[in-house]
């Protein structure tokens, strides 16, 4: 059985490439690189043909994004401070019209504009005493997998599998969760994670999920703040998140927390449905906390 994805490190006399080969979402992503750009682009195009992928994502340094623009790439977003304080220009290349054309672009624009128009909230919902926050451990893997399975019928990674969640925790991904206590029973009702890149000193805030009946208390914002504190304590100051462009609540939560909207990735991945969805890019400089 083919895995959802695999990572590859290509070392040659001319270049080094760190790749995320995403079979599930039919895309190839360059996470880091150095060396001859002409040869790098050539091998990436060859790999796209080999895998029959329809989208190529290139996390690019400032000095190289125009070079990729001349090769047919598009600038879809930026992540300030991604490469040890230097900016990441998210360049993309498409092999089919279907993959590069968004079906919901105007609707997604309207969501963002409505969120901006409403401005920042100054009041927070009161949290009942039977809700508590804590960092997740391996022992939570099964219940976390159940939560993700309930929220997302489709997800870019197999978060509904306990062994995968456990693997993520063991590899250094930090999860925080919210539990609700009902008598003798305790249930995980919300969770989020930070995938930390210790080489480039950045972190993606991801795997954000709250059961619908518990969304009125602003649990996700509180979870993300907990994760931000951990990141700052670990010397990580670049935080970013990719939110479903059609999710009003998630985009609003990031805006309320001071994240800056910095682009949209077209038909980026399968998430929540059996069709590719656009993902909004949100970035925050944690040195300002």
Protein backbone atom coordinates (compact mmCIF):
# COMPACT_ATOMS: atom_id res chain seq x y z
CA UNK A 1 0.00 0.00 0.00
CA UNK A 2 1.43 3.37 -1.07
CA UNK A 3 1.92 5.81 1.84
CA UNK A 4 0.18 9.20 1.96
CA UNK A 5 3.58 10.84 1.53
CA UNK A 6 7.30 10.40 1.96
CA UNK A 7 10.25 12.74 2.40
CA UNK A 8 13.31 12.57 0.16
CA UNK A 9 16.77 14.10 0.39
CA UNK A 10 18.56 14.39 -2.95
CA UNK A 11 22.30 15.05 -2.75
CA UNK A 12 24.28 15.54 -5.98
CA UNK A 13 27.49 17.41 -6.87
CA UNK A 14 25.30 20.23 -8.21
CA UNK A 15 22.48 20.63 -5.66
CA UNK A 16 20.79 19.41 -2.50
CA UNK A 17 17.00 19.08 -2.28
CA UNK A 18 14.68 18.31 0.63
CA UNK A 19 11.40 17.11 -0.86
CA UNK A 20 7.94 16.24 0.40
CA UNK A 21 6.49 13.73 -2.05
CA UNK A 22 2.73 13.91 -1.46
CA UNK A 23 1.00 11.01 -3.21
CA UNK A 24 -2.37 11.63 -1.55
CA UNK A 25 -2.60 15.25 -2.74
CA UNK A 26 -0.82 14.65 -6.06
CA UNK A 27 1.82 17.30 -5.43
CA UNK A 28 5.54 17.74 -4.90
CA UNK A 29 6.91 20.28 -2.40
CA UNK A 30 10.43 21.64 -2.04
CA UNK A 31 11.00 22.33 1.65
CA UNK A 32 14.65 23.38 1.38
CA UNK A 33 17.35 23.52 -1.26
CA UNK A 34 20.72 24.85 -2.32
CA UNK A 35 22.81 24.68 -5.47
CA UNK A 36 22.27 25.14 -9.18
CA UNK A 37 18.72 26.41 -9.80
CA UNK A 38 18.63 25.38 -13.47
CA UNK A 39 19.40 21.77 -12.58
CA UNK A 40 16.99 21.86 -9.63
CA UNK A 41 14.06 23.01 -11.78
CA UNK A 42 14.91 20.43 -14.45
CA UNK A 43 14.86 17.50 -12.00
CA UNK A 44 11.65 18.76 -10.37
CA UNK A 45 9.86 18.86 -13.72
CA UNK A 46 11.10 15.33 -14.45
CA UNK A 47 9.81 14.11 -11.09
CA UNK A 48 6.41 15.70 -11.74
CA UNK A 49 6.17 13.67 -14.94
CA UNK A 50 7.33 10.49 -13.21
CA UNK A 51 4.75 10.75 -10.42
CA UNK A 52 2.00 12.25 -12.63
CA UNK A 53 1.60 15.02 -10.07
CA UNK A 54 -0.34 18.15 -11.06
CA UNK A 55 1.06 20.70 -8.58
CA UNK A 56 4.60 21.69 -7.60
CA UNK A 57 5.19 23.89 -4.54
CA UNK A 58 8.60 25.50 -4.09
CA UNK A 59 9.46 27.16 -0.75
CA UNK A 60 11.83 29.76 -2.19
CA UNK A 61 14.32 32.25 -0.80
CA UNK A 62 14.11 35.94 -1.70
CA UNK A 63 16.98 35.78 -4.21
CA UNK A 64 15.42 32.99 -6.29
CA UNK A 65 11.68 33.65 -6.68
CA UNK A 66 12.08 35.78 -9.83
CA UNK A 67 14.13 33.02 -11.40
CA UNK A 68 11.20 30.64 -10.86
CA UNK A 69 8.77 33.25 -12.17
CA UNK A 70 10.68 33.16 -15.47
CA UNK A 71 10.20 29.36 -15.53
CA UNK A 72 6.40 29.55 -15.42
CA UNK A 73 5.91 29.49 -11.66
CA UNK A 74 3.37 31.69 -9.85
CA UNK A 75 3.82 33.50 -6.54
CA UNK A 76 0.90 32.39 -4.34
CA UNK A 77 1.98 33.49 -0.88
CA UNK A 78 4.78 34.48 1.46
CA UNK A 79 5.89 33.41 4.95
CA UNK A 80 7.96 36.10 6.65
CA UNK A 81 10.96 34.79 8.57
CA UNK A 82 10.60 31.17 7.38
CA UNK A 83 14.30 30.57 6.58
CA UNK A 84 15.95 31.51 9.88
CA UNK A 85 14.51 35.01 9.66
CA UNK A 86 14.53 35.35 5.85
CA UNK A 87 11.27 35.27 3.94
CA UNK A 88 9.78 32.31 2.07
CA UNK A 89 8.20 33.02 -1.31
CA UNK A 90 5.73 30.22 -2.02
CA UNK A 91 6.06 29.56 -5.75
CA UNK A 92 3.80 27.07 -7.52
CA UNK A 93 3.71 25.35 -10.88
CA UNK A 94 0.70 23.53 -12.38
CA UNK A 95 0.47 20.85 -15.03
CA UNK A 96 -3.29 20.99 -15.70
CA UNK A 97 -5.91 23.72 -16.09
CA UNK A 98 -8.18 21.92 -13.63
CA UNK A 99 -5.58 22.11 -10.85
CA UNK A 100 -4.68 25.78 -11.34
CA UNK A 101 -8.22 27.22 -11.57
CA UNK A 102 -10.12 27.81 -8.33
CA UNK A 103 -13.87 27.25 -8.29
CA UNK A 104 -14.51 29.35 -5.15
CA UNK A 105 -12.04 32.25 -5.38
CA UNK A 106 -14.55 35.12 -5.16
CA UNK A 107 -16.47 33.47 -2.30
CA UNK A 108 -13.18 33.00 -0.45
CA UNK A 109 -12.24 36.63 -1.06
CA UNK A 110 -15.58 37.70 0.40
CA UNK A 111 -14.95 35.64 3.55
CA UNK A 112 -11.61 37.37 4.11
CA UNK A 113 -13.06 40.83 3.47
CA UNK A 114 -15.94 40.18 5.87
CA UNK A 115 -13.52 39.06 8.58
CA UNK A 116 -11.44 42.21 8.11
CA UNK A 117 -14.53 44.43 8.10
CA UNK A 118 -15.73 43.10 11.46
CA UNK A 119 -12.42 43.94 13.11
CA UNK A 120 -10.82 42.51 16.24
CA UNK A 121 -12.95 41.39 19.19
CA UNK A 122 -12.10 42.73 22.63
CA UNK A 123 -14.32 40.35 24.64
CA UNK A 124 -13.89 36.61 25.01
CA UNK A 125 -16.53 34.01 25.86
CA UNK A 126 -16.46 32.77 29.45
CA UNK A 127 -15.09 29.24 29.65
CA UNK A 128 -16.97 26.80 31.91
CA UNK A 129 -14.90 25.31 34.73
CA UNK A 130 -15.22 21.75 33.41
CA UNK A 131 -12.94 22.57 30.43
CA UNK A 132 -9.18 22.19 30.88
CA UNK A 133 -6.07 22.63 28.68
CA UNK A 134 -2.89 20.56 28.59
CA UNK A 135 -0.10 19.30 26.37
CA UNK A 136 -0.82 15.94 24.75
CA UNK A 137 1.22 12.78 25.33
CA UNK A 138 1.48 9.43 23.55
CA UNK A 139 -1.35 8.18 25.74
CA UNK A 140 -3.71 10.59 23.97
CA UNK A 141 -3.02 9.24 20.47
CA UNK A 142 -6.14 7.08 20.21
CA UNK A 143 -8.54 9.75 21.44
CA UNK A 144 -6.92 12.42 19.27
CA UNK A 145 -7.30 10.16 16.23
CA UNK A 146 -10.99 9.72 17.06
CA UNK A 147 -11.42 13.51 17.27
CA UNK A 148 -9.82 14.09 13.87
CA UNK A 149 -11.82 11.26 12.35
CA UNK A 150 -15.05 12.87 13.54
CA UNK A 151 -14.18 16.36 12.30
CA UNK A 152 -12.57 15.59 8.93
CA UNK A 153 -14.06 13.00 6.56
CA UNK A 154 -10.98 13.67 4.39
CA UNK A 155 -7.63 15.04 5.58
CA UNK A 156 -4.21 15.59 3.91
CA UNK A 157 -2.48 13.27 6.41
CA UNK A 158 -3.83 10.15 8.21
CA UNK A 159 -4.62 11.94 11.48
CA UNK A 160 -7.49 9.52 12.11
CA UNK A 161 -4.91 6.75 12.73
CA UNK A 162 -3.64 6.51 16.30
CA UNK A 163 -0.25 5.13 15.21
CA UNK A 164 0.27 8.15 12.95
CA UNK A 165 -0.61 10.62 15.72
CA UNK A 166 1.78 8.81 18.05
CA UNK A 167 4.52 8.96 15.41
CA UNK A 168 3.99 12.73 15.08
CA UNK A 169 4.25 13.27 18.84
CA UNK A 170 7.40 11.12 19.02
CA UNK A 171 8.98 13.09 16.15
CA UNK A 172 8.64 16.38 18.03
CA UNK A 173 5.28 17.75 16.89
CA UNK A 174 3.67 19.47 19.88
CA UNK A 175 -0.04 18.92 20.48
CA UNK A 176 -2.24 20.80 22.90
CA UNK A 177 -5.77 19.68 23.67
CA UNK A 178 -8.91 20.68 25.52
CA UNK A 179 -10.75 18.19 27.71
CA UNK A 180 -14.30 18.47 29.00
CA UNK A 181 -15.11 16.64 32.22
CA UNK A 182 -18.65 15.29 32.63
CA UNK A 183 -18.97 13.50 35.95
CA UNK A 184 -16.54 10.60 35.78
CA UNK A 185 -16.09 10.92 32.01
CA UNK A 186 -13.49 13.07 30.25
CA UNK A 187 -13.58 13.80 26.52
CA UNK A 188 -11.11 15.54 24.20
CA UNK A 189 -13.17 18.19 22.41
CA UNK A 190 -10.50 20.31 20.72
CA UNK A 191 -6.85 20.01 19.66
CA UNK A 192 -4.13 21.69 17.62
CA UNK A 193 -0.47 21.07 16.91
CA UNK A 194 2.78 22.82 16.02
CA UNK A 195 5.06 21.09 13.49
CA UNK A 196 8.47 22.52 14.31
CA UNK A 197 11.29 22.92 11.80
CA UNK A 198 14.37 23.21 14.01
CA UNK A 199 16.72 23.71 11.06
CA UNK A 200 15.04 26.86 9.75
CA UNK A 201 13.41 27.81 13.07
CA UNK A 202 9.78 28.01 12.03
CA UNK A 203 6.59 26.18 12.98
CA UNK A 204 3.33 25.40 11.21
CA UNK A 205 0.28 25.56 13.45
CA UNK A 206 -1.97 22.86 12.09
CA UNK A 207 -4.31 19.94 12.85
CA UNK A 208 -6.84 22.39 14.31
CA UNK A 209 -10.10 20.66 15.26
CA UNK A 210 -13.00 21.41 17.61
CA UNK A 211 -16.21 19.42 17.92
CA UNK A 212 -19.09 21.60 16.62
CA UNK A 213 -20.99 21.70 19.91
CA UNK A 214 -17.96 23.22 21.69
CA UNK A 215 -17.05 25.97 19.22
CA UNK A 216 -18.81 28.84 21.02
CA UNK A 217 -16.07 29.22 23.65
CA UNK A 218 -13.14 30.20 21.42
CA UNK A 219 -11.18 27.08 22.35
CA UNK A 220 -9.00 27.14 19.23
CA UNK A 221 -7.68 30.62 19.90
CA UNK A 222 -6.73 29.59 23.43
CA UNK A 223 -4.99 26.44 22.15
CA UNK A 224 -2.98 28.39 19.59
CA UNK A 225 -1.85 30.82 22.27
CA UNK A 226 -0.61 27.87 24.35
CA UNK A 227 1.36 26.59 21.34
CA UNK A 228 2.81 30.05 20.69
CA UNK A 229 4.16 30.21 24.25
CA UNK A 230 5.92 26.87 23.77
CA UNK A 231 7.41 28.02 20.47
CA UNK A 232 8.79 31.25 21.93
CA UNK A 233 10.30 29.32 24.84
CA UNK A 234 11.98 27.06 22.26
CA UNK A 235 13.39 30.00 20.28
CA UNK A 236 10.92 29.67 17.40
CA UNK A 237 9.58 33.06 16.29
CA UNK A 238 8.12 32.37 12.84
CA UNK A 239 4.64 30.84 13.15
CA UNK A 240 2.36 30.21 10.20
CA UNK A 241 -0.82 28.33 9.41
CA UNK A 242 -2.66 27.16 6.31
CA UNK A 243 -6.43 27.45 6.78
CA UNK A 244 -9.20 26.18 4.52
CA UNK A 245 -10.17 29.26 2.54
CA UNK A 246 -13.86 28.36 2.96
CA UNK A 247 -13.61 28.03 6.76
CA UNK A 248 -14.89 31.31 8.19
CA UNK A 249 -14.23 30.28 11.78
CA UNK A 250 -10.60 29.19 11.36
CA UNK A 251 -9.63 32.23 9.30
CA UNK A 252 -11.37 34.52 11.78
CA UNK A 253 -9.55 32.88 14.71
CA UNK A 254 -6.15 33.45 13.11
CA UNK A 255 -7.00 37.06 12.29
CA UNK A 256 -8.16 37.68 15.86
CA UNK A 257 -4.83 36.32 17.13
CA UNK A 258 -2.84 38.80 15.05
CA UNK A 259 -1.83 36.59 12.14
CA UNK A 260 -1.36 38.38 8.82
CA UNK A 261 -3.09 37.08 5.70
CA UNK A 262 -0.36 36.58 3.08
CA UNK A 263 -1.76 34.61 0.16
CA UNK A 264 -3.83 31.67 -1.00
CA UNK A 265 -2.71 28.30 -2.36
CA UNK A 266 -4.98 27.16 -5.18
CA UNK A 267 -6.42 23.62 -5.09
CA UNK A 268 -3.75 22.80 -2.58
CA UNK A 269 -4.96 19.61 -0.90
CA UNK A 270 -7.83 17.32 -0.08
CA UNK A 271 -9.24 18.46 3.24
CA UNK A 272 -12.78 18.02 4.54
CA UNK A 273 -14.13 16.95 1.13
CA UNK A 274 -13.21 14.80 -1.87
CA UNK A 275 -12.22 17.86 -3.92
CA UNK A 276 -9.05 19.92 -3.79
CA UNK A 277 -9.47 23.01 -1.64
CA UNK A 278 -7.77 26.40 -1.58
CA UNK A 279 -5.76 27.20 1.56
CA UNK A 280 -5.14 30.66 3.00
CA UNK A 281 -1.67 31.50 4.32
CA UNK A 282 -1.47 33.25 7.71
CA UNK A 283 1.80 34.36 9.33
CA UNK A 284 2.78 35.77 12.74
CA UNK A 285 6.04 37.17 14.07
CA UNK A 286 6.20 35.84 17.62
CA UNK A 287 8.96 38.28 18.62
CA UNK A 288 6.20 40.88 18.99
CA UNK A 289 4.40 38.86 21.71
